């Protein structure tokens, strides 16, 4: 019997599009379809996607990277020419490169030219098409051009018009479902992001192996001295900043720093400056609480900590993961900070190591504010999957995901975040009752997994759309 076929369309890096990777796995494993992914390359997808014999990845040619600071006229030309180039490359892949599918499932945003190209391809190949609404493309464009830009007006019109032509729609929140129904005339099924099985708490042995692999990034041997690198050479293969191996047993160090993880795309809808300011406030407030003299040498403090002395408040190591346009700007700001108890590391992890890092951390920080106010940060879902509680920026629908004082806390300013860090880490590592309570709540939240959510909400919609189109 001939297997059905689905095409998953992402006008972006498939390795940085986890939800569409999970769709592809579910289409292959739960709906027993052959799956073609049409997307850009860049980052490696999860090994489960690469190793599945029913999933076939087709990488498109990208628009060339242009230099910064183009004249206004050239910028306007690029805004017109780039989508035209993308449209024809995408249409070629959808109509010529891949076998004819029964259904296209497209990630939105970006909307232009994606929705137009997929609609044309679905018509030419007699296939259905489903839009998976992650956010609104016009609100993201408005971040850089302003809401009153004519480009934003045209973009919204195209997004709405072609979105309404879809045979079915999925979306990420009830708030977005309501907006699509009331103002766009689109009936969408809510498919909440849920963590797949490979997001889970990290065992002590896995933590030790991970930190051994990350030692060279954390220790920073390039003559950089801070509260994380002081005294940490690469001489002892059995010791990391967080763990040590004694007689074959792995132990967590009592004087280890608290590990705070934030995943960011380094874009305008995430104000990373909030985290930097909160870090500075934490550092200064701890020094004030402990009556430390401003002139006290940092290295005296670091030496004491390295020799096992514990303080009421721990050092904080922020590990920031992700790629994006504003990364270098903020890395330069980080280099100019001079902090006693707080330090930062930026890195990009493999799809296999990222869940291990989340499962090894003490708290996650989410700076996502949503250009539309209607989507939810998938990174928080991943954190909960690993039993990691979060501190997240408060905005309109975030409470659909974060239950305050159960699995996380919300903040609206750097000062609030600094207060939360002080409250959560007082007495670290053994006397942090609120932190333990939130961790239990995060583990409880992670009991629902992607496969069951997809089976209940997405599969019936996809099956219905394919069936209707075939008749």
GROMACS .gro file of C-alpha atoms in nm:
model
  471
    1UNK     CA    1   0.000   0.000   0.000
    2UNK     CA    2   0.137   0.342  -0.099
    3UNK     CA    3   0.220   0.563   0.200
    4UNK     CA    4   0.079   0.911   0.220
    5UNK     CA    5   0.315   1.206   0.208
    6UNK     CA    6   0.347   1.538   0.391
    7UNK     CA    7   0.572   1.834   0.324
    8UNK     CA    8   0.686   2.052   0.617
    9UNK     CA    9   0.785   2.402   0.504
   10UNK     CA   10   1.011   2.635   0.704
   11UNK     CA   11   1.152   2.955   0.555
   12UNK     CA   12   1.426   2.940   0.816
   13UNK     CA   13   1.699   2.722   0.968
   14UNK     CA   14   1.544   2.379   1.032
   15UNK     CA   15   1.793   2.316   1.315
   16UNK     CA   16   1.652   2.621   1.496
   17UNK     CA   17   1.287   2.529   1.430
   18UNK     CA   18   1.218   2.266   1.698
   19UNK     CA   19   0.838   2.267   1.667
   20UNK     CA   20   0.859   2.186   1.295
   21UNK     CA   21   1.112   1.911   1.368
   22UNK     CA   22   0.865   1.762   1.617
   23UNK     CA   23   0.585   1.788   1.360
   24UNK     CA   24   0.804   1.597   1.114
   25UNK     CA   25   0.876   1.321   1.365
   26UNK     CA   26   0.507   1.290   1.457
   27UNK     CA   27   0.399   1.283   1.092
   28UNK     CA   28   0.648   1.002   1.029
   29UNK     CA   29   0.598   0.802   1.350
   30UNK     CA   30   0.238   0.869   1.452
   31UNK     CA   31   0.069   0.931   1.116
   32UNK     CA   32   0.293   0.686   0.921
   33UNK     CA   33   0.361   0.939   0.644
   34UNK     CA   34   0.668   0.999   0.432
   35UNK     CA   35   0.789   1.349   0.521
   36UNK     CA   36   0.978   1.602   0.310
   37UNK     CA   37   1.121   1.901   0.497
   38UNK     CA   38   1.188   2.206   0.279
   39UNK     CA   39   1.395   2.457   0.476
   40UNK     CA   40   1.728   2.634   0.504
   41UNK     CA   41   2.037   2.465   0.645
   42UNK     CA   42   2.261   2.616   0.909
   43UNK     CA   43   2.220   2.426   1.236
   44UNK     CA   44   2.194   2.051   1.266
   45UNK     CA   45   1.845   1.916   1.346
   46UNK     CA   46   1.802   1.666   1.627
   47UNK     CA   47   1.955   1.324   1.567
   48UNK     CA   48   1.607   1.166   1.584
   49UNK     CA   49   1.510   1.367   1.272
   50UNK     CA   50   1.833   1.292   1.084
   51UNK     CA   51   1.813   0.919   1.156
   52UNK     CA   52   1.446   0.868   1.065
   53UNK     CA   53   1.429   0.688   0.730
   54UNK     CA   54   1.091   0.843   0.648
   55UNK     CA   55   1.211   1.205   0.681
   56UNK     CA   56   1.389   1.368   0.387
   57UNK     CA   57   1.547   1.714   0.424
   58UNK     CA   58   1.572   1.943   0.119
   59UNK     CA   59   1.787   2.252   0.181
   60UNK     CA   60   1.715   2.568  -0.015
   61UNK     CA   61   1.959   2.827  -0.145
   62UNK     CA   62   1.956   3.140   0.071
   63UNK     CA   63   1.946   3.508  -0.015
   64UNK     CA   64   2.305   3.638   0.017
   65UNK     CA   65   2.405   3.822   0.336
   66UNK     CA   66   2.433   4.193   0.257
   67UNK     CA   67   2.655   4.446   0.439
   68UNK     CA   68   2.510   4.661   0.717
   69UNK     CA   69   2.435   5.030   0.665
   70UNK     CA   70   2.283   5.016   0.317
   71UNK     CA   71   2.132   5.342   0.182
   72UNK     CA   72   1.753   5.375   0.229
   73UNK     CA   73   1.681   5.326  -0.142
   74UNK     CA   74   1.880   5.002  -0.152
   75UNK     CA   75   1.710   4.882   0.167
   76UNK     CA   76   1.371   4.935   0.004
   77UNK     CA   77   1.486   4.743  -0.306
   78UNK     CA   78   1.607   4.455  -0.086
   79UNK     CA   79   1.267   4.444   0.089
   80UNK     CA   80   1.111   4.387  -0.254
   81UNK     CA   81   1.374   4.167  -0.421
   82UNK     CA   82   1.446   3.931  -0.132
   83UNK     CA   83   1.089   3.792  -0.106
   84UNK     CA   84   1.076   3.752  -0.487
   85UNK     CA   85   1.398   3.551  -0.481
   86UNK     CA   86   1.270   3.342  -0.188
   87UNK     CA   87   0.934   3.291  -0.361
   88UNK     CA   88   1.081   3.137  -0.677
   89UNK     CA   89   1.336   2.923  -0.490
   90UNK     CA   90   1.062   2.796  -0.258
   91UNK     CA   91   0.816   2.734  -0.542
   92UNK     CA   92   1.080   2.537  -0.735
   93UNK     CA   93   1.140   2.307  -0.438
   94UNK     CA   94   0.770   2.262  -0.360
   95UNK     CA   95   0.668   2.194  -0.721
   96UNK     CA   96   0.974   2.024  -0.875
   97UNK     CA   97   1.226   1.894  -0.621
   98UNK     CA   98   0.998   1.696  -0.390
   99UNK     CA   99   0.742   1.424  -0.472
  100UNK     CA  100   0.380   1.543  -0.473
  101UNK     CA  101   0.253   1.555  -0.111
  102UNK     CA  102  -0.098   1.509   0.022
  103UNK     CA  103  -0.054   1.807   0.252
  104UNK     CA  104   0.181   2.100   0.308
  105UNK     CA  105   0.231   2.212   0.669
  106UNK     CA  106   0.390   2.556   0.681
  107UNK     CA  107   0.541   2.751   0.970
  108UNK     CA  108   0.417   3.109   1.002
  109UNK     CA  109   0.594   3.352   1.034
  110UNK     CA  110   0.756   3.437   0.803
  111UNK     CA  111   0.438   3.488   0.602
  112UNK     CA  112   0.580   3.655   0.289
  113UNK     CA  113   0.648   3.490   0.056
  114UNK     CA  114   0.591   3.157   0.233
  115UNK     CA  115   0.210   3.150   0.248
  116UNK     CA  116   0.179   3.270  -0.113
  117UNK     CA  117   0.428   3.010  -0.244
  118UNK     CA  118   0.269   2.725  -0.048
  119UNK     CA  119  -0.082   2.821  -0.165
  120UNK     CA  120   0.033   2.824  -0.528
  121UNK     CA  121   0.215   2.491  -0.483
  122UNK     CA  122  -0.088   2.331  -0.316
  123UNK     CA  123  -0.304   2.440  -0.609
  124UNK     CA  124  -0.054   2.319  -0.872
  125UNK     CA  125  -0.001   1.983  -0.699
  126UNK     CA  126  -0.358   1.929  -0.580
  127UNK     CA  127  -0.253   1.913  -0.216
  128UNK     CA  128  -0.408   2.054   0.099
  129UNK     CA  129  -0.224   2.307   0.310
  130UNK     CA  130  -0.218   2.379   0.683
  131UNK     CA  131  -0.073   2.686   0.851
  132UNK     CA  132   0.091   2.642   1.191
  133UNK     CA  133   0.064   2.989   1.347
  134UNK     CA  134   0.359   3.050   1.582
  135UNK     CA  135   0.312   3.429   1.580
  136UNK     CA  136   0.213   3.702   1.333
  137UNK     CA  137   0.468   3.801   1.071
  138UNK     CA  138   0.350   4.159   1.040
  139UNK     CA  139   0.408   4.226   1.413
  140UNK     CA  140   0.768   4.104   1.383
  141UNK     CA  141   0.825   4.326   1.078
  142UNK     CA  142   0.677   4.619   1.270
  143UNK     CA  143   0.953   4.585   1.533
  144UNK     CA  144   1.207   4.711   1.279
  145UNK     CA  145   0.992   4.924   1.044
  146UNK     CA  146   0.722   5.059   1.279
  147UNK     CA  147   0.351   4.976   1.278
  148UNK     CA  148   0.268   5.258   1.034
  149UNK     CA  149   0.507   5.144   0.761
  150UNK     CA  150   0.334   5.072   0.425
  151UNK     CA  151   0.539   4.751   0.404
  152UNK     CA  152   0.381   4.634   0.732
  153UNK     CA  153   0.032   4.718   0.601
  154UNK     CA  154   0.087   4.519   0.279
  155UNK     CA  155   0.248   4.234   0.475
  156UNK     CA  156  -0.051   4.208   0.711
  157UNK     CA  157  -0.293   4.208   0.418
  158UNK     CA  158  -0.105   3.924   0.246
  159UNK     CA  159  -0.070   3.729   0.572
  160UNK     CA  160  -0.442   3.753   0.642
  161UNK     CA  161  -0.555   3.686   0.285
  162UNK     CA  162  -0.340   3.379   0.228
  163UNK     CA  163  -0.381   3.255   0.584
  164UNK     CA  164  -0.757   3.240   0.522
  165UNK     CA  165  -0.699   3.029   0.209
  166UNK     CA  166  -0.551   2.743   0.414
  167UNK     CA  167  -0.746   2.419   0.450
  168UNK     CA  168  -0.671   2.414   0.821
  169UNK     CA  169  -0.487   2.603   1.093
  170UNK     CA  170  -0.301   2.519   1.412
  171UNK     CA  171  -0.185   2.779   1.666
  172UNK     CA  172   0.014   2.794   1.988
  173UNK     CA  173  -0.222   2.963   2.241
  174UNK     CA  174  -0.590   3.015   2.318
  175UNK     CA  175  -0.527   3.391   2.298
  176UNK     CA  176  -0.401   3.352   1.939
  177UNK     CA  177  -0.693   3.121   1.857
  178UNK     CA  178  -0.932   3.394   1.974
  179UNK     CA  179  -0.752   3.665   1.774
  180UNK     CA  180  -0.755   3.453   1.456
  181UNK     CA  181  -1.127   3.379   1.496
  182UNK     CA  182  -1.241   3.731   1.588
  183UNK     CA  183  -1.028   3.949   1.361
  184UNK     CA  184  -0.899   3.723   1.085
  185UNK     CA  185  -1.194   3.492   1.019
  186UNK     CA  186  -0.971   3.186   1.071
  187UNK     CA  187  -1.074   2.885   1.280
  188UNK     CA  188  -0.758   2.738   1.437
  189UNK     CA  189  -0.694   2.437   1.660
  190UNK     CA  190  -0.473   2.503   1.963
  191UNK     CA  191  -0.167   2.277   1.966
  192UNK     CA  192   0.035   2.372   2.273
  193UNK     CA  193   0.408   2.325   2.257
  194UNK     CA  194   0.506   2.032   2.477
  195UNK     CA  195   0.851   1.884   2.534
  196UNK     CA  196   0.940   1.565   2.347
  197UNK     CA  197   1.081   1.267   2.537
  198UNK     CA  198   1.445   1.373   2.501
  199UNK     CA  199   1.385   1.674   2.731
  200UNK     CA  200   1.411   1.527   3.081
  201UNK     CA  201   1.603   1.582   3.408
  202UNK     CA  202   1.976   1.517   3.377
  203UNK     CA  203   2.138   1.247   3.591
  204UNK     CA  204   2.447   1.324   3.799
  205UNK     CA  205   2.665   1.113   3.567
  206UNK     CA  206   2.530   1.297   3.260
  207UNK     CA  207   2.591   1.632   3.431
  208UNK     CA  208   2.954   1.544   3.500
  209UNK     CA  209   3.014   1.428   3.142
  210UNK     CA  210   2.845   1.742   3.004
  211UNK     CA  211   3.050   1.977   3.222
  212UNK     CA  212   3.368   1.791   3.123
  213UNK     CA  213   3.278   1.855   2.757
  214UNK     CA  214   3.199   2.221   2.829
  215UNK     CA  215   3.504   2.279   3.051
  216UNK     CA  216   3.700   2.464   2.783
  217UNK     CA  217   3.408   2.708   2.728
  218UNK     CA  218   3.337   2.761   3.099
  219UNK     CA  219   3.696   2.787   3.224
  220UNK     CA  220   3.796   3.036   2.952
  221UNK     CA  221   4.173   2.983   2.955
  222UNK     CA  222   4.250   3.300   2.756
  223UNK     CA  223   4.382   3.491   3.059
  224UNK     CA  224   4.028   3.586   3.159
  225UNK     CA  225   3.988   3.577   3.534
  226UNK     CA  226   3.646   3.588   3.694
  227UNK     CA  227   3.453   3.410   3.964
  228UNK     CA  228   3.403   3.102   3.742
  229UNK     CA  229   3.750   3.067   3.590
  230UNK     CA  230   3.960   3.143   3.901
  231UNK     CA  231   4.151   2.832   4.009
  232UNK     CA  232   3.994   2.616   3.738
  233UNK     CA  233   4.271   2.485   3.518
  234UNK     CA  234   4.230   2.202   3.269
  235UNK     CA  235   4.475   1.980   3.460
  236UNK     CA  236   4.221   1.759   3.639
  237UNK     CA  237   4.003   1.560   3.401
  238UNK     CA  238   3.787   1.438   3.692
  239UNK     CA  239   3.692   1.785   3.813
  240UNK     CA  240   3.463   2.055   3.675
  241UNK     CA  241   3.331   2.380   3.821
  242UNK     CA  242   3.020   2.194   3.941
  243UNK     CA  243   3.122   1.830   3.991
  244UNK     CA  244   3.412   1.618   4.107
  245UNK     CA  245   3.489   1.249   4.090
  246UNK     CA  246   3.626   1.089   4.408
  247UNK     CA  247   3.711   0.716   4.408
  248UNK     CA  248   3.479   0.662   4.113
  249UNK     CA  249   3.186   0.845   4.273
  250UNK     CA  250   3.056   1.168   4.118
  251UNK     CA  251   2.968   1.443   4.366
  252UNK     CA  252   2.822   1.792   4.328
  253UNK     CA  253   3.054   2.051   4.480
  254UNK     CA  254   2.912   2.232   4.782
  255UNK     CA  255   3.074   2.562   4.675
  256UNK     CA  256   2.963   2.540   4.313
  257UNK     CA  257   2.799   2.843   4.149
  258UNK     CA  258   2.426   2.846   4.085
  259UNK     CA  259   2.373   2.779   3.715
  260UNK     CA  260   2.126   3.007   3.537
  261UNK     CA  261   2.040   2.930   3.174
  262UNK     CA  262   1.879   3.159   2.920
  263UNK     CA  263   1.818   3.067   2.560
  264UNK     CA  264   1.780   3.360   2.323
  265UNK     CA  265   1.759   3.430   1.952
  266UNK     CA  266   1.934   3.765   2.017
  267UNK     CA  267   1.653   3.960   1.846
  268UNK     CA  268   1.463   4.281   1.917
  269UNK     CA  269   1.167   4.104   2.085
  270UNK     CA  270   1.398   3.989   2.367
  271UNK     CA  271   1.556   4.270   2.568
  272UNK     CA  272   1.875   4.106   2.690
  273UNK     CA  273   1.968   4.429   2.868
  274UNK     CA  274   1.716   4.335   3.141
  275UNK     CA  275   1.925   4.030   3.232
  276UNK     CA  276   2.252   4.226   3.237
  277UNK     CA  277   2.105   4.492   3.466
  278UNK     CA  278   1.959   4.227   3.698
  279UNK     CA  279   2.300   4.055   3.717
  280UNK     CA  280   2.469   4.382   3.817
  281UNK     CA  281   2.200   4.445   4.081
  282UNK     CA  282   2.237   4.093   4.225
  283UNK     CA  283   2.614   4.141   4.249
  284UNK     CA  284   2.585   4.479   4.426
  285UNK     CA  285   2.300   4.379   4.656
  286UNK     CA  286   2.481   4.067   4.779
  287UNK     CA  287   2.793   4.275   4.853
  288UNK     CA  288   2.576   4.523   5.046
  289UNK     CA  289   2.392   4.251   5.243
  290UNK     CA  290   2.726   4.092   5.341
  291UNK     CA  291   2.878   4.434   5.428
  292UNK     CA  292   3.165   4.382   5.188
  293UNK     CA  293   3.398   4.673   5.133
  294UNK     CA  294   3.397   4.803   4.774
  295UNK     CA  295   3.776   4.811   4.779
  296UNK     CA  296   3.806   4.443   4.877
  297UNK     CA  297   4.002   4.256   4.612
  298UNK     CA  298   3.793   4.024   4.394
  299UNK     CA  299   4.069   3.763   4.396
  300UNK     CA  300   4.059   3.737   4.777
  301UNK     CA  301   3.690   3.646   4.753
  302UNK     CA  302   3.752   3.402   4.466
  303UNK     CA  303   4.039   3.238   4.655
  304UNK     CA  304   3.817   3.189   4.962
  305UNK     CA  305   3.539   3.036   4.749
  306UNK     CA  306   3.788   2.816   4.565
  307UNK     CA  307   3.915   2.684   4.899
  308UNK     CA  308   3.562   2.586   5.001
  309UNK     CA  309   3.424   2.885   5.188
  310UNK     CA  310   3.048   2.919   5.146
  311UNK     CA  311   2.854   3.243   5.157
  312UNK     CA  312   2.485   3.308   5.219
  313UNK     CA  313   2.446   3.385   4.847
  314UNK     CA  314   2.625   3.189   4.574
  315UNK     CA  315   2.814   3.295   4.268
  316UNK     CA  316   2.593   3.295   3.958
  317UNK     CA  317   2.707   3.158   3.624
  318UNK     CA  318   2.475   3.263   3.342
  319UNK     CA  319   2.503   3.040   3.035
  320UNK     CA  320   2.336   3.205   2.737
  321UNK     CA  321   2.268   2.982   2.437
  322UNK     CA  322   2.153   3.075   2.090
  323UNK     CA  323   2.244   3.255   1.768
  324UNK     CA  324   2.116   3.586   1.638
  325UNK     CA  325   2.186   3.938   1.510
  326UNK     CA  326   2.239   4.119   1.842
  327UNK     CA  327   2.474   3.863   1.998
  328UNK     CA  328   2.802   4.050   1.936
  329UNK     CA  329   2.658   4.377   2.066
  330UNK     CA  330   2.568   4.219   2.399
  331UNK     CA  331   2.889   4.016   2.422
  332UNK     CA  332   3.078   4.346   2.408
  333UNK     CA  333   2.860   4.483   2.692
  334UNK     CA  334   2.929   4.167   2.896
  335UNK     CA  335   3.306   4.210   2.847
  336UNK     CA  336   3.285   4.559   2.999
  337UNK     CA  337   3.110   4.440   3.317
  338UNK     CA  338   3.323   4.401   3.628
  339UNK     CA  339   3.136   4.178   3.870
  340UNK     CA  340   3.247   3.987   4.180
  341UNK     CA  341   2.994   3.706   4.201
  342UNK     CA  342   2.837   3.694   3.857
  343UNK     CA  343   2.975   3.593   3.520
  344UNK     CA  344   2.843   3.505   3.174
  345UNK     CA  345   2.924   3.249   2.907
  346UNK     CA  346   2.766   3.249   2.560
  347UNK     CA  347   2.765   2.930   2.357
  348UNK     CA  348   2.583   2.727   2.095
  349UNK     CA  349   2.508   2.368   2.193
  350UNK     CA  350   2.420   2.065   1.985
  351UNK     CA  351   2.058   1.949   1.982
  352UNK     CA  352   2.167   1.660   2.207
  353UNK     CA  353   2.360   1.868   2.465
  354UNK     CA  354   2.102   2.147   2.500
  355UNK     CA  355   1.847   1.936   2.698
  356UNK     CA  356   2.132   1.809   2.920
  357UNK     CA  357   2.229   2.169   3.003
  358UNK     CA  358   1.868   2.260   3.090
  359UNK     CA  359   1.844   1.953   3.312
  360UNK     CA  360   2.167   2.055   3.489
  361UNK     CA  361   2.069   2.416   3.562
  362UNK     CA  362   1.909   2.564   3.874
  363UNK     CA  363   1.682   2.821   3.709
  364UNK     CA  364   1.595   2.929   3.355
  365UNK     CA  365   1.541   3.290   3.254
  366UNK     CA  366   1.311   3.378   2.964
  367UNK     CA  367   1.322   3.729   2.814
  368UNK     CA  368   1.067   3.664   2.539
  369UNK     CA  369   0.797   3.933   2.523
  370UNK     CA  370   0.621   3.838   2.194
  371UNK     CA  371   0.574   4.093   1.916
  372UNK     CA  372   0.202   4.009   1.907
  373UNK     CA  373   0.156   3.927   2.276
  374UNK     CA  374  -0.018   3.608   2.162
  375UNK     CA  375   0.251   3.340   2.141
  376UNK     CA  376   0.436   3.146   2.410
  377UNK     CA  377   0.811   3.083   2.437
  378UNK     CA  378   0.896   2.727   2.342
  379UNK     CA  379   1.219   2.752   2.541
  380UNK     CA  380   1.011   2.756   2.863
  381UNK     CA  381   0.834   2.438   2.754
  382UNK     CA  382   1.174   2.275   2.702
  383UNK     CA  383   1.287   2.395   3.047
  384UNK     CA  384   0.981   2.244   3.213
  385UNK     CA  385   1.046   1.920   3.026
  386UNK     CA  386   1.383   1.903   3.203
  387UNK     CA  387   1.231   1.991   3.542
  388UNK     CA  388   1.379   2.341   3.528
  389UNK     CA  389   1.169   2.622   3.682
  390UNK     CA  390   1.175   2.966   3.518
  391UNK     CA  391   1.177   3.337   3.578
  392UNK     CA  392   0.999   3.489   3.276
  393UNK     CA  393   0.907   3.836   3.154
  394UNK     CA  394   0.539   3.904   3.222
  395UNK     CA  395   0.314   3.971   2.921
  396UNK     CA  396  -0.047   3.916   2.824
  397UNK     CA  397  -0.079   3.538   2.778
  398UNK     CA  398   0.232   3.401   2.956
  399UNK     CA  399   0.012   3.262   3.235
  400UNK     CA  400  -0.120   3.002   2.988
  401UNK     CA  401   0.222   2.844   3.048
  402UNK     CA  402   0.388   2.977   3.366
  403UNK     CA  403   0.193   2.921   3.689
  404UNK     CA  404   0.329   3.179   3.933
  405UNK     CA  405   0.483   3.033   4.250
  406UNK     CA  406   0.412   2.682   4.122
  407UNK     CA  407   0.659   2.629   3.838
  408UNK     CA  408   0.804   2.978   3.794
  409UNK     CA  409   0.801   3.349   3.866
  410UNK     CA  410   0.726   3.652   3.648
  411UNK     CA  411   0.907   3.985   3.638
  412UNK     CA  412   0.862   4.319   3.463
  413UNK     CA  413   1.191   4.493   3.543
  414UNK     CA  414   1.559   4.416   3.612
  415UNK     CA  415   1.505   4.502   3.978
  416UNK     CA  416   1.225   4.244   4.011
  417UNK     CA  417   1.442   3.976   3.849
  418UNK     CA  418   1.731   4.061   4.083
  419UNK     CA  419   1.496   4.031   4.383
  420UNK     CA  420   1.378   3.690   4.260
  421UNK     CA  421   1.736   3.564   4.218
  422UNK     CA  422   1.822   3.680   4.572
  423UNK     CA  423   1.513   3.512   4.714
  424UNK     CA  424   1.559   3.184   4.523
  425UNK     CA  425   1.931   3.138   4.590
  426UNK     CA  426   1.960   3.247   4.954
  427UNK     CA  427   2.121   2.953   5.137
  428UNK     CA  428   2.224   2.777   4.815
  429UNK     CA  429   2.269   2.489   4.754
  430UNK     CA  430   2.089   2.312   5.040
  431UNK     CA  431   1.847   2.560   5.194
  432UNK     CA  432   1.653   2.689   4.894
  433UNK     CA  433   1.301   2.572   4.975
  434UNK     CA  434   1.122   2.797   4.724
  435UNK     CA  435   1.355   2.680   4.446
  436UNK     CA  436   1.286   2.317   4.534
  437UNK     CA  437   0.910   2.384   4.533
  438UNK     CA  438   0.928   2.543   4.186
  439UNK     CA  439   1.140   2.254   4.056
  440UNK     CA  440   0.874   2.006   4.169
  441UNK     CA  441   0.610   2.218   3.993
  442UNK     CA  442   0.815   2.223   3.672
  443UNK     CA  443   0.849   1.845   3.681
  444UNK     CA  444   0.473   1.812   3.732
  445UNK     CA  445   0.409   2.046   3.435
  446UNK     CA  446   0.632   1.831   3.213
  447UNK     CA  447   0.414   1.522   3.249
  448UNK     CA  448   0.231   1.610   2.923
  449UNK     CA  449   0.451   1.534   2.622
  450UNK     CA  450   0.452   1.644   2.257
  451UNK     CA  451   0.346   1.303   2.120
  452UNK     CA  452   0.024   1.288   2.323
  453UNK     CA  453  -0.061   1.656   2.256
  454UNK     CA  454  -0.004   1.605   1.882
  455UNK     CA  455  -0.205   1.280   1.877
  456UNK     CA  456  -0.504   1.451   2.042
  457UNK     CA  457  -0.509   1.786   1.862
  458UNK     CA  458  -0.298   1.789   1.543
  459UNK     CA  459  -0.345   1.440   1.401
  460UNK     CA  460  -0.728   1.459   1.372
  461UNK     CA  461  -0.703   1.799   1.198
  462UNK     CA  462  -0.434   1.682   0.953
  463UNK     CA  463  -0.621   1.356   0.880
  464UNK     CA  464  -0.945   1.550   0.821
  465UNK     CA  465  -0.780   1.800   0.585
  466UNK     CA  466  -0.609   1.527   0.378
  467UNK     CA  467  -0.932   1.328   0.357
  468UNK     CA  468  -1.143   1.627   0.247
  469UNK     CA  469  -0.891   1.726  -0.020
  470UNK     CA  470  -0.878   1.372  -0.160
  471UNK     CA  471  -1.256   1.358  -0.213
   0.00000   0.00000   0.00000
